Amino acid sequence: MALSWRSWLANEGVKHLCLLVWLSLNVLLFWKTFLLYNQGPEYYYIHQMLGLGLCLSRASASVLNLNCSLILLPMCRTVLAYLRGSQKVPSRRTRRLLDKSKTLHITCGITICIFSGVHVAAHLVNALNFSVNYSEHFLALNAARYQNEVGGLFPGLTGVCMVVVLFLMVTASTYAIRVSNYDIFWYTHNLFFVFYMLLLLHVSGGLLKYQTNLDTHPPGCISLNRTPSQNMSIADYVSEHFHGSLPGGFSKLEDHYQKTLVKICLEEPKFQAHFPQTWIWISGPLCLYCAERLYRCIRSNKPVTIISVINHPSDVMELRMIKENFKARPGQYIILHCPSVSALENHPFTLTMCPTETKATFGVHFKVVGDWTERFRDLLLPPSSQDSEILPFIQSRNYPKLYIDGPFGSPFEESLNYEVSLCVAGGIGVTPFASILNTLLDDWKPYKLRRLYFIWVCRDIQSFQWFADLLYVLHNKFWQENRPDFVNIQLYLSQTDGIQKIIGEKYHTLNSRLFIGRPRWKLLFDEIAKCNRGKTVGVFCCGPSSISKTLHNLSNRNNSYGTKFEYNKESFS
């Protein structure tokens, strides 16, 4: 089937437009700064000393300033959650753009790495030119104290430290390290505080200087107290002052101005160090981020009350809690912090149950994988009965102190804002949709959603028991309300040696919707498009990248029914 440009614009158009704006800003800043230092009269003397290295170092610094400020904005999670839930952003397309915050963060990070390399290489050339082209006439320009000395040790030292910190952060951010050892990623990524402190110190060195008295001392003019002759070519003048050790680009200057005479000036050039521009770029985003972190710290300083812990099959734990004045929307997530497990480490978990007006309980499900979740499980469950459900009102337990931060927004909040939604889960990826199903169970009428296709793919039959009761009750609710087509449940068992069923007589309805193998995605999309002609279907996926990529491609394809699919996702990475 042909690619639908309408679907492509809905799914990718806004993202690519923002990418184009970001790219244009970077190119404009780089080129404008390069021309300023290459042709600006106030940088005439420093350019003659440093040459191309000056232009590249300053142009790359402008790009770094922009991206070091932008990279903080996607991490202001509370601000993003507020914008998503408020009426300030009424457009669904604009709200969906907030889902690309992680992409912006990664893109800015890669750009910082690339232009840091350019910046370092350019300053290595500058250090060499500062040493070789030492000026005895313009001592204020020199970074070195004498010729062949390497100057600028403080900016160089802070620069090296920043490169080391950046290398650690980037290396630990790779997919392999995040998956194999999340602790390393978490600890190294918090070095960004050190990076920004070093950055603010780095720009305070005042190494590069510009001329301040252009009116009384035009660049290249001759001072009377230094040269008796009133007529001297620019080439002879600059050659005398810089001992002939100039960048190759000056030969063009000599050809152009070989017959031009330099005016006499009566005042020596005055030079002044630049006011650091980095402060202007990053002060706003950095203050916003620090203010948000302070707000989050104050908001999360009171521990929650754990009311029950349930051990589900396939190493999945369910944790139910209450906290005063805690409010959340379906599809949001929280960050758990247990000091008894780790003093600094914390992890995000999607809410599978949200508080409502009638009940304050909220909960999460998490799969026991890795050191943190294993230690957390051992603290929650007694060693003697790890395979049984803990009934808190019958068996008293001293649970560890647990703090939560959030809630924060996610793409799945939009699932209730479509008339038709397709929710696809892979394994434990069902957790974002559990809170949505619970919300529909409480009251579906306030929301726009009128038809939900729920597809859940698991490897083993026991995994379906995590939310079997919820699916069973929800299915019966809509049948009793004479709305059998409101929720279309399809369960797929991808790996099995034979026919299996969910254990329990009451799950007969779910067993009738249990299929062996994997979904035939193209046929599924065709069926949904046929049943919802001319409508917009929200596609939501939380699962492996292979499923996500397939759904993404199918959402962008055309169909003969006029149905438009808008793709949303959350991945395990």
XYZ file of C-alpha atoms in Angstrom:
573
model
C 0.000 0.000 0.000
C 1.220 3.521 -0.776
C 2.526 5.846 1.849
C -0.142 8.285 3.067
C 1.212 11.824 3.226
C -1.676 12.772 5.475
C -0.693 10.065 7.949
C 2.981 10.924 7.567
C 2.305 14.574 8.384
C 0.249 13.588 11.412
C 2.923 11.231 12.727
C 6.184 12.807 11.526
C 5.492 16.232 10.035
C 5.623 18.325 13.200
C 8.669 16.442 14.468
C 10.563 17.053 11.223
C 9.545 20.704 11.188
C 10.966 21.173 14.696
C 14.106 19.311 13.648
C 14.474 21.696 10.700
C 14.089 24.731 12.994
C 16.684 23.334 15.403
C 19.092 22.550 12.560
C 18.631 26.021 11.059
C 19.421 27.659 14.400
C 22.639 25.668 14.691
C 23.751 26.459 11.134
C 22.859 30.147 11.497
C 24.732 30.492 14.782
C 27.794 28.685 13.479
C 28.012 30.679 10.248
C 27.249 34.065 11.810
C 29.858 33.588 14.535
C 32.419 32.292 12.034
C 32.006 35.395 9.832
C 32.121 37.713 12.852
C 35.517 36.450 13.992
C 36.822 36.137 10.451
C 35.844 39.600 9.200
C 34.944 41.648 12.280
C 37.259 44.666 12.697
C 37.357 44.260 16.485
C 38.939 40.818 15.984
C 41.459 41.939 13.352
C 44.578 41.545 15.489
C 43.564 38.368 17.310
C 42.578 36.846 13.953
C 45.977 37.677 12.482
C 47.548 35.859 15.411
C 45.313 32.759 15.526
C 43.833 32.464 12.033
C 41.192 29.809 11.228
C 41.467 28.246 14.699
C 39.874 31.367 16.213
C 36.861 31.231 13.874
C 36.248 27.516 14.368
C 36.645 27.621 18.141
C 34.188 30.502 18.547
C 31.671 29.166 16.005
C 31.630 25.745 17.638
C 31.306 27.428 21.044
C 28.105 29.158 19.859
C 26.613 25.821 18.830
C 27.656 24.326 22.171
C 26.019 27.194 24.062
C 22.719 26.637 22.248
C 22.655 22.880 22.779
C 23.900 23.022 26.386
C 20.869 25.193 27.132
C 18.342 23.146 25.117
C 19.458 19.790 26.513
C 18.154 20.743 29.966
C 14.606 21.595 28.872
C 13.449 18.014 28.091
C 14.572 17.039 31.606
C 12.125 19.478 33.220
C 9.575 16.700 33.599
C 7.209 18.520 35.930
C 6.933 21.448 33.514
C 6.231 19.084 30.619
C 3.605 17.223 32.652
C 1.930 20.531 33.529
C 1.880 21.675 29.887
C 0.457 18.353 28.755
C -2.372 18.395 31.293
C -3.235 22.077 31.151
C -5.373 23.983 28.672
C -2.284 25.966 27.666
C -1.662 23.368 24.942
C -5.108 22.623 23.487
C -3.804 21.059 20.274
C -3.314 17.300 20.409
C -0.623 17.536 17.743
C 1.325 20.018 19.848
C 0.912 17.870 22.950
C 2.222 14.896 21.003
C 5.296 16.974 20.241
C 6.102 16.924 23.964
C 6.553 13.160 23.596
C 9.676 13.872 21.535
C 11.457 15.460 24.494
C 13.730 12.442 24.866
C 14.638 12.669 21.165
C 15.575 16.335 21.597
C 17.707 15.469 24.617
C 19.604 12.756 22.716
C 20.015 14.918 19.599
C 21.441 17.801 21.618
C 23.765 15.391 23.427
C 25.162 14.027 20.164
C 25.617 17.564 18.837
C 27.494 18.556 21.998
C 29.854 15.608 21.511
C 30.568 16.447 17.859
C 31.164 20.162 18.341
C 33.168 19.560 21.504
C 35.588 17.664 19.284
C 35.707 20.597 16.842
C 36.153 23.040 19.714
C 39.024 21.070 21.268
C 40.829 20.661 17.930
C 40.489 24.378 17.161
C 41.871 25.359 20.571
C 44.834 23.043 20.118
C 45.639 25.032 16.967
C 45.068 28.260 18.902
C 47.467 27.176 21.641
C 50.141 26.537 19.015
C 49.548 29.917 17.325
C 49.555 31.762 20.655
C 52.993 30.333 21.257
C 54.489 30.724 17.776
C 52.928 34.090 16.867
C 53.791 35.802 20.146
C 53.339 39.569 19.694
C 55.832 41.918 21.355
C 53.859 45.008 20.300
C 50.413 43.870 21.484
C 51.240 42.193 24.765
C 47.626 42.236 25.946
C 46.672 39.811 23.160
C 49.117 37.138 24.228
C 48.063 34.104 26.235
C 51.714 33.164 26.739
C 54.263 35.189 28.668
C 56.940 34.744 26.015
C 57.352 33.114 22.630
C 57.103 29.301 22.456
C 55.410 29.112 25.852
C 52.063 27.345 26.117
C 49.560 29.704 27.781
C 45.946 29.471 28.905
C 46.481 26.699 31.418
C 43.292 27.332 33.426
C 40.856 27.226 30.464
C 42.805 24.258 29.153
C 42.577 22.380 32.449
C 38.835 22.962 32.827
C 38.366 22.007 29.184
C 40.162 18.694 29.669
C 38.058 17.941 32.753
C 34.860 18.661 30.816
C 35.943 16.341 28.010
C 36.578 13.556 30.530
C 33.174 14.071 32.187
C 31.450 14.208 28.805
C 33.193 11.016 27.703
C 32.005 9.180 30.821
C 28.437 10.409 30.407
C 28.231 9.537 26.722
C 29.878 6.145 27.077
C 27.584 5.126 29.929
C 24.537 6.322 27.931
C 24.955 3.677 25.241
C 22.214 1.083 24.976
C 24.493 -1.831 25.943
C 25.551 -0.251 29.256
C 22.044 0.987 30.107
C 20.645 -2.502 29.691
C 23.496 -4.432 31.347
C 24.151 -2.031 34.235
C 21.687 0.806 34.723
C 23.504 1.933 37.887
C 26.534 3.056 35.863
C 24.326 5.066 33.528
C 22.463 6.697 36.416
C 25.536 7.697 38.419
C 27.567 8.992 35.459
C 24.651 10.956 34.050
C 24.378 12.900 37.292
C 27.870 14.215 36.587
C 26.152 16.857 34.455
C 26.215 19.110 37.538
C 30.025 18.878 37.502
C 30.023 19.492 33.734
C 28.044 22.723 34.049
C 30.156 24.004 36.925
C 33.292 23.373 34.883
C 31.647 25.064 31.897
C 30.969 28.234 33.861
C 34.567 28.253 35.107
C 35.919 27.492 31.647
C 34.478 30.623 30.055
C 35.701 32.921 32.843
C 39.357 32.746 31.760
C 39.210 35.769 29.411
C 41.718 34.210 27.019
C 40.448 35.759 23.772
C 40.331 39.547 23.548
C 38.795 42.061 21.153
C 39.724 45.670 20.319
C 37.609 48.341 21.989
C 38.872 51.629 20.444
C 38.023 51.135 16.755
C 37.190 54.851 16.290
C 40.579 56.136 17.397
C 42.595 53.149 16.205
C 41.313 51.592 12.969
C 42.677 48.059 12.612
C 45.987 48.024 10.786
C 46.817 51.709 11.285
C 50.306 52.925 12.255
C 51.075 54.644 15.525
C 53.299 57.759 15.207
C 55.283 57.011 18.328
C 56.338 53.718 16.793
C 56.880 54.318 13.032
C 58.325 57.572 11.607
C 57.085 56.904 8.091
C 53.520 57.921 7.276
C 53.160 55.643 4.275
C 53.479 51.896 4.798
C 51.598 49.014 3.224
C 49.483 46.748 5.406
C 51.652 43.788 4.486
C 54.842 45.495 5.694
C 53.176 46.744 8.855
C 51.691 43.423 9.950
C 54.845 41.565 8.916
C 56.905 43.841 11.150
C 54.631 43.375 14.169
C 54.219 39.615 13.880
C 57.753 38.745 12.718
C 56.419 37.248 9.496
C 54.882 34.279 11.345
C 51.339 34.578 10.001
C 48.677 32.130 8.865
C 48.684 31.382 5.146
C 45.521 33.396 4.638
C 47.422 36.682 4.976
C 48.977 36.369 1.517
C 45.571 37.249 0.054
C 45.470 40.361 2.225
C 48.868 41.411 0.855
C 47.764 41.020 -2.766
C 44.566 42.992 -2.148
C 46.127 45.810 -0.223
C 49.613 45.985 -1.677
C 48.942 49.489 -3.028
C 46.793 50.644 -0.108
C 48.309 53.041 2.386
C 47.553 52.815 6.067
C 46.270 55.835 7.941
C 48.195 57.138 10.910
C 46.613 56.796 14.347
C 47.689 58.506 17.522
C 46.358 55.931 20.016
C 47.489 52.420 20.757
C 44.907 49.633 20.353
C 43.116 48.677 23.528
C 41.968 45.142 24.137
C 39.418 43.704 26.482
C 38.373 40.172 27.349
C 34.906 39.062 26.253
C 32.083 38.905 28.734
C 31.269 35.161 28.870
C 28.280 34.482 26.603
C 27.720 31.016 28.067
C 26.178 32.504 31.207
C 23.486 34.174 29.107
C 22.664 30.957 27.242
C 22.463 28.469 30.086
C 21.444 30.571 33.105
C 17.726 30.464 32.257
C 17.390 26.703 31.537
C 19.763 25.843 34.382
C 17.806 27.935 36.896
C 14.537 26.432 35.634
C 15.901 22.925 36.001
C 17.327 23.602 39.482
C 14.037 25.183 40.600
C 12.150 22.158 39.331
C 14.511 19.762 41.083
C 14.050 21.728 44.311
C 10.266 21.578 43.909
C 10.425 17.844 43.255
C 12.646 17.343 46.298
C 10.179 19.183 48.537
C 7.200 17.359 47.005
C 8.737 13.917 47.494
C 10.199 14.346 50.985
C 7.261 12.582 52.685
C 7.208 8.759 52.397
C 4.200 6.893 51.053
C 2.167 4.351 53.010
C 2.426 0.872 51.525
C -0.878 -0.956 51.993
C -0.218 -4.184 50.094
C 2.402 -6.108 48.154
C 1.460 -8.907 45.742
C 3.842 -11.360 44.164
C 2.604 -12.242 40.665
C 3.837 -15.037 38.360
C 6.916 -14.547 36.163
C 8.762 -12.437 38.776
C 6.375 -9.485 38.698
C 5.570 -7.526 41.841
C 2.555 -5.307 42.488
C 2.839 -2.477 44.982
C -0.193 -0.559 46.247
C 0.242 2.702 48.149
C -1.479 5.820 49.364
C -0.146 9.350 49.827
C -1.894 12.476 50.961
C -2.905 14.891 48.187
C -1.411 12.687 45.478
C -3.136 13.049 42.120
C -2.324 11.454 38.782
C -3.775 10.918 35.327
C -4.020 7.549 33.538
C -0.852 6.779 31.589
C 1.502 8.772 33.829
C 4.505 7.381 35.686
C 6.285 7.971 39.001
C 9.865 7.577 40.227
C 10.460 5.293 43.223
C 13.249 5.912 45.710
C 13.954 3.468 48.525
C 16.899 4.572 50.729
C 17.196 1.054 52.173
C 18.016 -0.226 48.686
C 20.171 2.661 47.487
C 20.811 6.094 48.942
C 20.927 7.820 45.548
C 19.469 5.488 42.946
C 15.839 5.658 41.832
C 13.776 4.192 38.989
C 10.661 5.176 36.979
C 7.573 2.945 36.989
C 4.283 3.438 35.165
C 1.188 3.752 37.318
C -1.095 0.751 36.860
C -3.725 2.183 39.207
C -4.472 5.883 39.657
C -6.167 7.570 42.615
C -9.754 8.690 42.024
C -12.306 10.792 43.889
C -13.606 7.705 45.682
C -10.318 5.941 46.465
C -6.828 7.229 47.205
C -4.993 4.009 46.360
C -2.493 3.971 43.520
C -0.112 1.252 42.448
C 2.676 0.047 40.189
C 3.796 -3.286 38.740
C 7.477 -3.998 38.190
C 9.416 -6.961 36.881
C 12.281 -8.244 39.053
C 15.311 -7.787 36.810
C 18.590 -6.363 38.067
C 20.119 -5.672 41.458
C 17.832 -2.795 42.463
C 14.529 -4.619 41.930
C 15.897 -7.798 43.534
C 16.925 -5.971 46.697
C 13.637 -4.066 46.709
C 11.641 -7.310 46.450
C 13.599 -8.896 49.302
C 12.712 -5.939 51.532
C 9.025 -6.095 50.607
C 8.492 -9.852 50.919
C 9.244 -12.007 53.959
C 11.830 -14.722 53.173
C 9.549 -17.561 54.293
C 6.618 -16.850 51.972
C 7.843 -15.336 48.751
C 5.256 -17.197 46.654
C 2.176 -15.988 48.486
C 0.160 -12.823 48.510
C 0.668 -10.652 51.540
C -2.544 -9.467 53.123
C -1.569 -6.331 55.039
C -4.577 -6.258 57.330
C -4.063 -9.876 58.382
C -0.312 -10.154 58.464
C 1.488 -7.079 59.770
C 4.656 -6.088 57.933
C 7.258 -3.432 58.545
C 7.830 -2.133 55.044
C 10.868 -0.023 54.197
C 10.500 3.715 53.743
C 9.552 4.500 50.176
C 9.470 7.905 48.497
C 7.889 8.795 45.181
C 8.543 11.631 42.754
C 5.918 12.576 40.233
C 3.641 11.984 38.511
C 5.127 12.727 35.097
C 3.533 12.717 31.664
C 3.760 10.080 28.939
C 2.291 9.564 25.450
C -0.343 7.189 26.810
C -2.308 10.015 28.403
C -3.648 10.770 24.916
C -5.252 7.326 24.552
C -8.435 8.554 26.245
C -8.592 11.633 23.982
C -9.206 9.660 20.769
C -12.582 8.317 19.785
C -10.836 5.090 18.757
C -7.546 3.837 20.228
C -5.364 0.835 19.482
C -3.210 -0.161 22.465
C -0.480 -2.752 21.846
C 1.539 -4.196 24.752
C 4.453 -6.587 24.789
C 4.981 -8.465 28.071
C 5.490 -6.114 30.998
C 4.802 -3.276 28.555
C 1.151 -3.700 29.529
C 1.640 -1.534 32.628
C 0.851 1.869 30.980
C -2.451 0.495 29.713
C -3.455 -1.005 33.064
C -4.183 2.432 34.536
C -6.247 3.285 31.441
C -8.273 0.077 31.785
C -8.785 0.777 35.487
C -10.004 4.265 34.649
C -12.509 2.909 32.121
C -13.675 0.457 34.764
C -14.365 3.315 37.194
C -16.113 5.641 34.724
C -15.656 5.871 30.959
C -18.251 8.540 30.223
C -16.145 11.708 30.885
C -13.659 10.718 28.186
C -13.812 10.943 24.406
C -12.833 7.280 23.917
C -15.667 5.082 22.577
C -13.803 2.089 21.200
C -10.590 0.462 22.440
C -8.613 -2.274 20.718
C -6.360 -3.900 23.311
C -3.634 -6.265 22.005
C -1.350 -7.995 24.505
C 1.503 -10.289 23.398
C 3.285 -12.485 25.985
C 5.739 -15.370 25.862
C 4.200 -17.469 28.657
C 0.643 -18.073 29.774
C 1.328 -17.076 33.396
C 2.006 -13.453 32.389
C -1.660 -12.922 31.489
C -2.580 -13.515 35.135
C -1.059 -10.144 36.069
C -4.216 -8.373 34.868
C -6.582 -11.270 34.152
C -9.059 -10.139 36.811
C -9.042 -6.577 35.474
C -9.685 -7.713 31.883
C -12.419 -10.095 33.006
C -14.272 -7.473 35.061
C -13.893 -4.810 32.367
C -15.241 -7.130 29.672
C -18.259 -8.060 31.787
C -18.947 -4.415 32.656
C -19.381 -3.355 29.037
C -21.404 -6.438 28.178
C -23.794 -5.648 31.017
C -24.038 -2.052 29.777
C -24.888 -3.343 26.288
C -21.621 -2.024 24.837
C -19.867 -5.213 23.753
C -17.836 -3.412 21.075
C -16.363 -0.803 23.444
C -13.342 -2.990 24.334
C -11.910 -5.485 21.858
C -9.444 -7.711 23.753
C -6.961 -9.928 21.894
C -4.334 -11.924 23.788
C -1.448 -13.582 21.927
C 0.821 -16.305 23.298
C 3.963 -16.105 21.183
C 5.850 -19.137 22.558
C 4.104 -22.387 23.499
C 4.412 -26.147 23.017
C 0.670 -26.681 22.724
C -2.764 -25.317 23.518
C -2.797 -23.533 26.875
C -5.422 -21.649 28.829
C -5.535 -19.130 31.628
C -6.288 -21.167 34.746
C -9.689 -20.429 36.319
C -13.295 -21.047 35.283
C -14.165 -17.361 35.307
C -11.517 -16.708 32.660
C -13.458 -18.630 30.002
C -14.196 -15.368 28.172
C -10.495 -14.433 28.090
C -9.507 -17.915 26.905
C -11.832 -17.459 23.935
C -9.805 -14.376 23.023
C -6.444 -16.107 23.446
C -4.547 -16.802 20.211
C -1.377 -18.834 19.629
C 1.390 -17.073 17.724
C 1.932 -13.445 16.839
C -0.614 -10.918 15.559
C -0.979 -10.423 11.812
C -0.531 -6.692 12.044
C -1.447 -5.749 8.469
C -4.744 -7.627 8.615
C -5.440 -6.097 12.028
C -4.915 -2.550 10.709
C -7.101 -3.270 7.675
C -9.887 -4.542 9.910
C -9.686 -1.516 12.215
C -9.644 0.863 9.253
C -12.694 -0.855 7.735
C -14.682 -0.685 10.992
C -13.777 2.971 11.638
C -14.095 4.647 8.251
C -12.979 8.266 8.097
C -11.952 8.374 11.750
C -8.631 9.067 13.433
C -7.268 6.114 15.384
C -4.635 6.661 18.070
C -1.990 3.918 17.998
C -0.120 3.329 21.274
C 2.674 0.838 21.725
C 4.797 -0.203 24.685
C 6.986 -3.145 23.869
C 9.990 -4.389 21.902
C 11.384 -2.215 19.115
C 10.445 -4.792 16.463
C 6.729 -4.415 17.230
C 7.074 -0.662 17.541
C 8.743 -0.342 14.127
C 6.077 -2.490 12.444
C 3.218 -0.450 13.930
C 4.976 2.784 13.007
C 5.281 1.761 9.361
C 1.665 0.565 9.161
C 0.423 3.810 10.732
C 2.079 5.808 7.944
C 0.524 3.719 5.144
C -2.547 4.663 3.192
C -5.838 2.780 3.220
C -8.953 2.838 1.091
C -11.297 3.625 3.977
C -10.115 7.162 4.792
C -8.969 6.085 8.265
C -5.977 7.933 9.692
C -3.647 6.306 12.231
C -1.630 8.511 14.597
C 1.311 6.666 16.106
C 2.481 6.951 19.716
C 4.870 4.708 21.581
C 7.005 4.062 24.632
C 9.950 1.686 24.403
C 11.766 -0.380 27.008
C 15.001 1.551 26.353
